[in-house]
Amino acid sequence: MNSIDGYNPDVLTCLANLSSDEVFTPPEVVNVMLDALPVDLWKDRNSRFLEPCSKSGVFLREITKRLINGLEEEIPDKQVRLNHILTHQVFGYATTELTSLVSRRSLYCSKYANGKYSICDEFSDEQGNLFYVNSQHTWNKGSCIHCGAREAVFSRGEGAENYAYAFIHENIQEIKEMKFDVIIGNPPYQLDDGGHGASAAPIYHKFVQQALKLNPRFVTMIIPSRWFTGGRVGDLYDFREQMLKDKRIRVLHDFVKSKDVFPGVEIKGGVNYFLWDRDNPGKCRVTSHAGDGATSSADRYLLEDGMDTFVRANEAIPIIKKVKKLLEPSFDSLISANDPFGFDVRQQNSMKRVKVNYSSESFSGSLPYYYNGWKKNGLGFVDRKLVRKNEQFINGLKLLVPKAIGSGETSGDVIKPIVPNLGSCCSETYLVVGLFKTEDEVSNALSYIKTKFFHFLVGVLKNTQEARRNVYALVPLQDFSNPWDDDKLYDKYRLSSAEIEYIENIVPSAVRD
């Protein structure tokens, strides 16, 4: 029937993803990324391409198809043309031994480059130019010096996959000397060594940094968007600084929902792909996507004046500038640090939490204890002696807000504060807001939090579940002697009707409930 209907499916659109961290890239996404490259590359017999993290071979396959067409006039004989492209222009590193076979099948039409059915007849070995190197981690004080993998988790027996990716573990001096024009790919996103979701150790940035060190003409990769704001210290923080200040990033396509790129895959905070152009620094063309189409595009620098994180929405820039113009203190001055009462205790030499010994009934010397996790929005009682810090918070007038909220999408995340009893504490799943002088101030601060204006400014910096103190940095502090609503705030900051409409449309009405 397929033959009769003229239907010829691409097998690479049918592959199941390895995991939410190693995702096969759809061919249509690959081609959109390739479209951003100069067309003269496809007619240049000396251009070289490297995919450092091949899983299905789709990037190399689509590159080869373009070169076959582009070099037809210069190298008329198709077999000679294929041999030249595959032996001199297209190179890759596979992430695992299995994906190396899949990738070679995609690129050479044979899992062995020198096999009987290979479309290139000049290779003398099985790997060709699509390598799998059985790399090893280099351990120091319990972790790998190259990727940060924990020795206790990834030091495995012979024959077991250890996820020591060659591109960031091997001395690739030979590759360095080849002078690539384009390095392209979709790297593994994180090493899940016990932390899950957004908390697992990120690794994608190391592929980008290694690619940039090779100094090709172009780097284009598709990676999680957590780097826009994620990472308070360490590698990811340094990576964000490096990327946001690099004026050679000339194209950035941002997808708030990962399923718009990878159907059926949820990656908290969405994904993006970028184009780094070594020889042409300037403003970046930032395009936001939602569903099937782009929502906005703008030419701007990735780092706005006075900001240390990336503002995803182009429409948010003028609003933020109007807010910052008044030079008001930040609401984050009212937000506590993580684990405000010191209940986040771990087992020795482990990340496993020690469950707090709480009771469902009050007892002598106990405090009301608000917790979330074992029982949603639960209230129990703990011994006051277990409070390890910030005792001033116990009897102070305060609000509690969750440290994790929603999924990182402004259109769905709703902050639901709790007004706790006096003389109370909370688990590490909450942050303390306050302290306030009067109960009226508490009520008025609550009215402010329940505005769309407030939620909008939080959403600018919050692109994962994490809602730590830093996501409140753009929210201006108000005078809480009076209540607040959106009309007052829109008028105070002189927002235009278009800006008001944008906020009203992007923030859910449920925030006012």
XYZ file of C-alpha atoms in Angstrom:
513
model
C 0.000 0.000 0.000
C 2.856 2.409 0.819
C 4.288 1.843 -2.639
C 0.920 2.414 -4.299
C 0.288 5.614 -2.357
C 3.808 6.903 -2.996
C 4.464 7.006 0.725
C 8.125 6.616 1.645
C 8.584 7.224 5.386
C 11.873 8.445 6.844
C 12.911 5.845 9.408
C 14.619 8.534 11.502
C 11.232 10.089 12.250
C 10.115 6.800 13.823
C 12.894 6.193 16.357
C 11.949 6.125 20.024
C 14.025 8.518 22.124
C 16.733 7.037 24.306
C 15.506 9.180 27.211
C 14.438 12.757 27.881
C 18.143 13.560 28.119
C 19.287 11.858 24.903
C 16.710 12.847 22.333
C 16.738 11.993 18.634
C 16.409 15.126 16.523
C 13.610 15.125 13.922
C 14.919 15.594 10.348
C 12.740 18.685 9.834
C 14.372 20.373 12.839
C 17.820 19.516 11.515
C 17.009 21.104 8.175
C 15.734 24.299 9.778
C 19.065 24.552 11.615
C 20.991 23.902 8.398
C 18.962 26.555 6.598
C 20.576 29.185 8.857
C 24.036 28.383 7.455
C 25.428 30.186 4.371
C 24.420 28.426 1.148
C 27.954 28.667 -0.223
C 29.018 25.925 2.213
C 27.140 23.344 0.160
C 29.092 24.239 -2.999
C 32.500 24.240 -1.342
C 34.369 20.951 -1.715
C 36.718 22.000 1.082
C 34.069 22.740 3.711
C 34.142 20.416 6.726
C 31.411 19.442 9.147
C 31.568 17.747 12.560
C 28.754 16.278 14.633
C 30.369 15.580 18.039
C 27.410 13.756 19.613
C 25.751 11.632 16.956
C 22.821 9.468 18.028
C 20.950 8.725 14.812
C 23.269 10.258 12.196
C 20.523 12.591 10.996
C 22.658 15.744 11.038
C 25.415 14.128 8.979
C 22.916 12.544 6.616
C 21.147 15.825 5.879
C 24.472 17.645 5.466
C 25.607 15.002 3.000
C 22.390 15.317 0.993
C 22.979 19.055 0.616
C 26.593 18.557 -0.397
C 25.591 15.947 -2.986
C 23.368 18.541 -4.658
C 25.704 21.483 -4.146
C 28.810 19.804 -5.604
C 27.103 18.220 -8.604
C 28.580 20.666 -11.123
C 32.102 20.563 -9.695
C 32.171 16.754 -9.240
C 29.738 15.343 -11.842
C 30.388 11.664 -11.151
C 28.075 10.751 -8.286
C 30.266 7.987 -6.808
C 33.344 10.165 -6.926
C 31.299 12.938 -5.315
C 30.039 10.661 -2.561
C 33.511 9.335 -1.844
C 34.907 12.847 -1.593
C 32.136 14.090 0.718
C 32.227 11.121 3.061
C 36.010 10.835 3.288
C 36.969 14.540 3.345
C 34.017 16.638 4.504
C 31.703 14.870 6.968
C 32.855 13.641 10.401
C 31.214 12.589 13.633
C 31.583 11.130 17.115
C 28.838 8.763 18.290
C 27.618 8.904 21.879
C 27.575 5.112 22.367
C 28.547 1.981 20.488
C 24.892 1.351 19.632
C 24.314 4.842 18.268
C 27.497 4.565 16.220
C 25.944 1.652 14.327
C 22.659 3.525 13.877
C 24.486 6.641 12.728
C 26.645 4.803 10.192
C 23.550 3.104 8.858
C 22.022 6.537 8.319
C 25.125 8.075 6.773
C 26.781 5.229 4.865
C 23.677 3.027 4.418
C 25.658 0.367 6.242
C 26.549 -0.054 9.900
C 30.107 -0.687 8.699
C 31.738 2.091 6.663
C 33.664 -0.454 4.593
C 30.783 -2.912 4.349
C 29.352 -4.453 1.208
C 26.402 -2.048 1.087
C 28.247 1.123 2.070
C 27.696 3.971 -0.414
C 31.366 4.940 0.006
C 33.902 2.513 -1.485
C 37.083 4.172 -0.190
C 37.028 3.328 3.532
C 39.381 0.613 4.726
C 37.943 0.300 8.250
C 34.537 -0.215 9.821
C 34.205 3.207 11.477
C 34.990 5.426 8.518
C 34.775 9.044 9.674
C 32.031 8.348 12.201
C 33.900 7.310 15.305
C 32.991 5.594 18.520
C 35.739 5.860 21.121
C 35.327 3.845 24.311
C 36.407 6.728 26.529
C 36.951 6.571 30.266
C 36.241 9.032 33.038
C 39.207 10.535 34.863
C 38.400 10.410 38.554
C 39.573 12.917 41.124
C 38.061 13.124 44.609
C 35.023 11.113 43.566
C 34.077 12.861 40.332
C 35.267 13.087 36.723
C 37.454 16.112 36.005
C 35.976 16.394 32.485
C 32.222 16.022 32.960
C 31.596 15.948 36.716
C 30.134 12.413 36.764
C 30.128 10.816 40.211
C 32.549 7.921 40.515
C 30.179 6.001 42.795
C 27.548 5.957 40.032
C 29.457 5.871 36.742
C 32.489 3.734 37.578
C 31.096 0.584 35.996
C 32.344 -2.785 34.968
C 33.778 -3.592 31.567
C 31.100 -3.709 28.902
C 28.672 -1.426 30.776
C 27.935 1.997 29.314
C 29.681 4.670 31.393
C 28.614 7.749 29.383
C 32.137 9.100 29.068
C 31.547 10.935 25.795
C 34.653 11.094 23.624
C 34.282 14.705 22.490
C 34.647 16.021 26.037
C 36.890 13.287 27.474
C 39.503 12.485 24.830
C 42.542 14.381 23.624
C 41.108 15.249 20.203
C 44.260 16.892 18.858
C 43.811 15.334 15.410
C 40.292 16.780 15.199
C 41.556 20.173 16.397
C 44.001 20.345 13.509
C 41.334 19.696 10.874
C 39.819 23.225 11.035
C 36.082 22.591 10.769
C 33.733 25.066 9.179
C 30.664 23.822 11.072
C 30.179 21.949 14.348
C 26.559 20.946 14.790
C 24.478 18.640 16.955
C 22.075 17.855 19.760
C 24.241 16.852 22.755
C 23.190 14.751 25.747
C 21.537 17.073 28.229
C 22.463 15.763 31.675
C 23.959 12.933 33.686
C 21.171 11.554 35.826
C 23.179 10.347 38.812
C 20.476 10.504 41.413
C 19.222 14.035 40.999
C 16.224 14.053 38.662
C 14.776 16.490 36.177
C 16.238 19.976 36.328
C 18.371 19.061 39.368
C 20.446 16.357 37.621
C 23.958 17.376 36.608
C 23.897 19.240 33.259
C 26.395 18.233 30.601
C 25.193 19.850 27.352
C 27.161 23.046 27.981
C 30.440 21.141 27.946
C 29.821 20.085 24.334
C 29.156 23.694 23.376
C 32.275 24.919 25.154
C 34.447 22.242 23.545
C 33.035 23.114 20.124
C 33.812 26.801 20.643
C 37.375 25.958 21.681
C 37.892 24.349 18.265
C 37.107 27.771 16.748
C 35.151 26.696 13.650
C 33.390 29.232 11.455
C 29.989 28.200 12.822
C 28.577 26.331 15.800
C 24.889 25.440 15.906
C 23.387 23.207 18.583
C 20.023 22.502 20.127
C 20.133 22.483 23.932
C 17.854 22.984 26.979
C 16.924 26.576 27.734
C 17.738 26.223 31.427
C 21.023 28.021 30.823
C 19.141 31.299 30.302
C 18.710 31.667 34.061
C 19.776 28.364 35.666
C 22.965 27.727 37.597
C 23.762 29.989 40.537
C 27.431 29.038 40.759
C 29.870 26.735 39.011
C 30.018 25.493 35.443
C 26.524 26.446 34.304
C 26.848 29.939 35.751
C 30.145 30.421 33.888
C 28.585 29.027 30.716
C 25.679 31.476 30.927
C 28.115 34.356 31.395
C 30.141 33.186 28.395
C 27.123 32.805 26.116
C 25.282 35.984 27.046
C 28.361 38.142 26.541
C 29.357 36.524 23.235
C 28.215 38.780 20.402
C 28.969 36.044 17.872
C 25.693 34.301 18.723
C 23.709 35.720 15.816
C 20.589 33.524 15.766
C 18.571 32.100 18.668
C 15.283 30.212 18.316
C 13.576 29.669 21.666
C 10.820 27.093 22.260
C 9.106 27.420 25.629
C 7.520 23.999 25.176
C 9.957 21.266 24.186
C 7.181 19.222 22.563
C 7.085 21.831 19.772
C 10.510 20.470 18.756
C 10.531 16.966 20.213
C 6.990 15.535 20.145
C 6.166 13.570 23.265
C 9.211 14.764 25.211
C 8.984 17.125 28.180
C 12.116 19.106 28.947
C 11.471 21.556 31.763
C 12.055 25.117 30.636
C 11.954 24.295 26.938
C 14.752 24.112 24.380
C 16.548 26.412 21.984
C 18.937 26.259 19.083
C 21.504 28.897 18.287
C 23.961 29.851 15.550
C 27.401 31.126 16.557
C 29.171 32.966 13.725
C 32.881 33.417 14.414
C 33.583 36.126 11.847
C 30.444 38.287 12.119
C 29.726 39.616 15.626
C 26.636 41.743 16.167
C 23.109 41.660 17.515
C 21.280 38.350 17.763
C 18.057 37.596 15.925
C 15.941 36.224 18.797
C 12.803 34.361 17.747
C 10.246 33.015 20.217
C 8.068 30.049 19.294
C 4.781 28.735 20.589
C 2.957 25.918 18.838
C 3.391 25.843 15.075
C 4.580 29.410 14.565
C 6.879 32.154 15.790
C 5.324 34.584 18.262
C 7.927 37.337 17.870
C 11.367 38.151 16.465
C 13.761 40.947 17.395
C 17.375 41.918 16.775
C 18.948 42.518 20.166
C 21.876 41.639 22.372
C 21.349 38.634 24.609
C 22.336 40.584 27.704
C 20.292 43.695 28.420
C 21.853 46.567 30.371
C 21.632 45.942 34.104
C 20.658 42.280 33.649
C 22.676 39.127 34.304
C 20.182 36.689 32.767
C 18.512 36.335 29.381
C 15.024 37.746 28.862
C 13.236 35.197 26.696
C 10.256 37.227 25.528
C 11.020 40.125 23.210
C 7.797 41.799 24.345
C 9.036 41.862 27.949
C 12.034 44.109 27.285
C 10.230 47.497 27.165
C 8.135 46.589 30.217
C 11.230 45.718 32.256
C 12.887 48.976 31.232
C 9.890 50.978 32.444
C 9.925 49.148 35.784
C 13.676 49.538 36.292
C 13.496 53.242 35.411
C 12.005 53.990 38.869
C 15.093 52.524 40.599
C 13.055 50.763 43.290
C 14.413 48.062 45.611
C 13.667 44.473 44.635
C 10.995 42.274 46.187
C 13.661 39.581 46.542
C 14.857 41.448 49.660
C 11.763 39.990 51.378
C 12.426 36.408 50.245
C 14.432 34.076 52.451
C 17.256 31.888 51.301
C 16.561 28.187 50.723
C 15.638 26.027 53.704
C 14.672 28.967 55.949
C 14.511 26.963 59.197
C 17.331 24.462 58.604
C 15.286 21.274 58.157
C 17.090 20.131 54.980
C 19.326 17.507 56.568
C 20.978 14.771 54.500
C 22.283 11.358 55.390
C 26.037 11.238 55.741
C 27.803 10.929 52.344
C 24.445 10.919 50.582
C 21.930 13.287 48.966
C 19.072 11.408 50.624
C 17.068 13.621 52.986
C 16.530 12.769 56.618
C 12.760 12.918 57.085
C 11.730 15.412 59.719
C 10.171 13.831 62.795
C 6.829 15.646 62.907
C 3.505 14.859 64.557
C -0.044 15.343 63.369
C -0.969 16.626 66.842
C 0.502 19.496 68.841
C 2.570 18.701 71.928
C 4.474 20.572 74.590
C 7.237 22.666 73.015
C 5.973 22.099 69.468
C 5.523 24.515 66.571
C 3.065 24.376 63.668
C 5.076 22.978 60.763
C 4.030 23.572 57.145
C 5.345 20.999 54.742
C 4.850 19.919 51.152
C 5.924 16.626 49.633
C 4.870 13.823 51.947
C 1.396 15.314 52.129
C 0.558 18.216 49.835
C 0.231 21.496 51.748
C 0.370 19.556 54.982
C 0.366 20.944 58.498
C 2.047 19.091 61.319
C 3.953 19.909 64.498
C 7.675 19.699 65.265
C 9.804 20.235 68.321
C 10.989 23.850 68.420
C 14.475 22.554 69.240
C 14.741 21.167 65.688
C 14.799 24.689 64.228
C 18.439 25.230 63.279
C 18.378 28.820 61.957
C 16.325 32.025 61.550
C 14.448 31.771 64.822
C 13.257 35.349 64.216
C 11.011 33.964 61.466
C 9.032 31.852 63.949
C 7.023 34.617 65.602
C 7.299 37.120 62.768
C 4.458 38.113 60.468
C 5.151 36.332 57.212
C 3.930 34.540 54.116
C 5.135 31.220 52.740
C 5.657 30.522 49.026
C 6.670 27.206 47.433
C 10.286 26.833 46.306
C 9.084 24.860 43.260
C 6.130 26.057 41.198
C 4.617 24.625 38.027
C 6.886 23.890 35.067
C 8.507 27.208 34.165
C 5.753 28.483 31.860
C 4.323 31.886 32.744
C 1.078 30.885 31.046
C 0.457 28.152 33.609
C 2.458 28.766 36.781
C 0.521 30.215 39.698
C 2.108 31.300 42.984
C -0.132 30.290 45.878
C 1.121 31.857 49.116
C 0.191 30.486 52.513
C -0.640 32.788 55.419
C 0.762 30.704 58.287
C -0.110 30.762 61.959
C 1.951 32.978 64.224
C 4.707 31.067 65.928
C 5.204 28.599 63.073
C 7.890 27.200 60.802
C 8.080 25.348 57.483
C 10.006 22.686 55.606
C 12.641 23.372 52.946
C 9.926 23.159 50.269
C 8.845 26.699 51.187
C 10.497 30.106 51.333
C 9.585 32.780 53.863
C 8.300 36.160 52.614
C 8.661 38.966 55.150
C 8.968 39.899 57.859
C 6.085 42.401 58.036
C 5.192 44.931 60.739
C 1.404 44.562 60.724
C -1.255 42.144 59.592
C -2.437 44.783 57.115
C 0.992 44.711 55.481
C 0.725 40.928 55.153
C -2.677 41.285 53.503
C -1.457 44.022 51.158
C 1.653 42.063 50.191
C -0.638 39.127 49.451
C -2.734 41.338 47.180
C 0.439 42.316 45.292
C 1.552 38.712 44.805
C -1.894 37.911 43.372
C -1.489 40.372 40.486
C -0.675 39.443 36.919
C 2.001 42.138 36.964
C 3.823 40.336 39.789
C 3.551 36.933 38.136
C 4.716 38.310 34.801
C 7.959 39.694 36.247
C 8.624 36.459 38.145
C 8.052 34.516 34.918
C 10.731 36.515 33.090
C 13.415 34.848 35.218
C 11.701 31.550 36.021
C 12.002 28.991 33.228
C 11.945 25.778 35.278
C 10.057 24.577 38.355
C 12.652 26.260 40.559
C 11.319 29.401 42.264
C 14.164 30.392 44.541
C 14.800 33.935 45.716
C 16.571 34.953 42.495
C 13.416 34.645 40.337
C 11.917 37.601 42.234
C 14.812 39.921 41.362
C 12.896 41.918 38.707
C 9.811 42.427 40.881
C 9.863 45.935 42.433
C 9.168 46.334 46.131
C 5.990 48.301 46.932
C 4.635 50.316 49.843
C 2.436 47.820 51.666
C 0.496 50.371 53.654
C -2.123 49.991 50.908
C -3.428 47.058 48.840
C -2.428 46.618 45.196
C -4.154 45.515 42.024
C -3.119 45.382 38.379
C -4.805 48.631 37.396
C -2.774 50.537 39.992
C 0.433 48.877 38.859
C -0.182 49.384 35.151
C -0.829 53.063 35.844
C 2.191 53.466 38.136
C 4.617 52.100 35.530
C 2.813 53.780 32.616
C 2.378 50.622 30.599
C 0.910 50.979 27.132
C -2.320 49.277 26.126
C -0.292 46.785 24.055
C 1.965 45.986 27.032
C -1.032 45.546 29.315
C -2.701 43.278 26.780
C 0.474 41.174 26.542
C 0.598 40.666 30.329
C -3.124 39.979 30.545
C -2.896 37.344 27.815
C 0.258 35.546 28.987
C -0.542 35.269 32.714
C -3.454 32.996 33.738
C -6.462 34.584 35.415
C -6.152 32.013 38.211
C -3.426 34.122 39.839
C -6.129 36.509 41.088
C -8.197 33.798 42.774
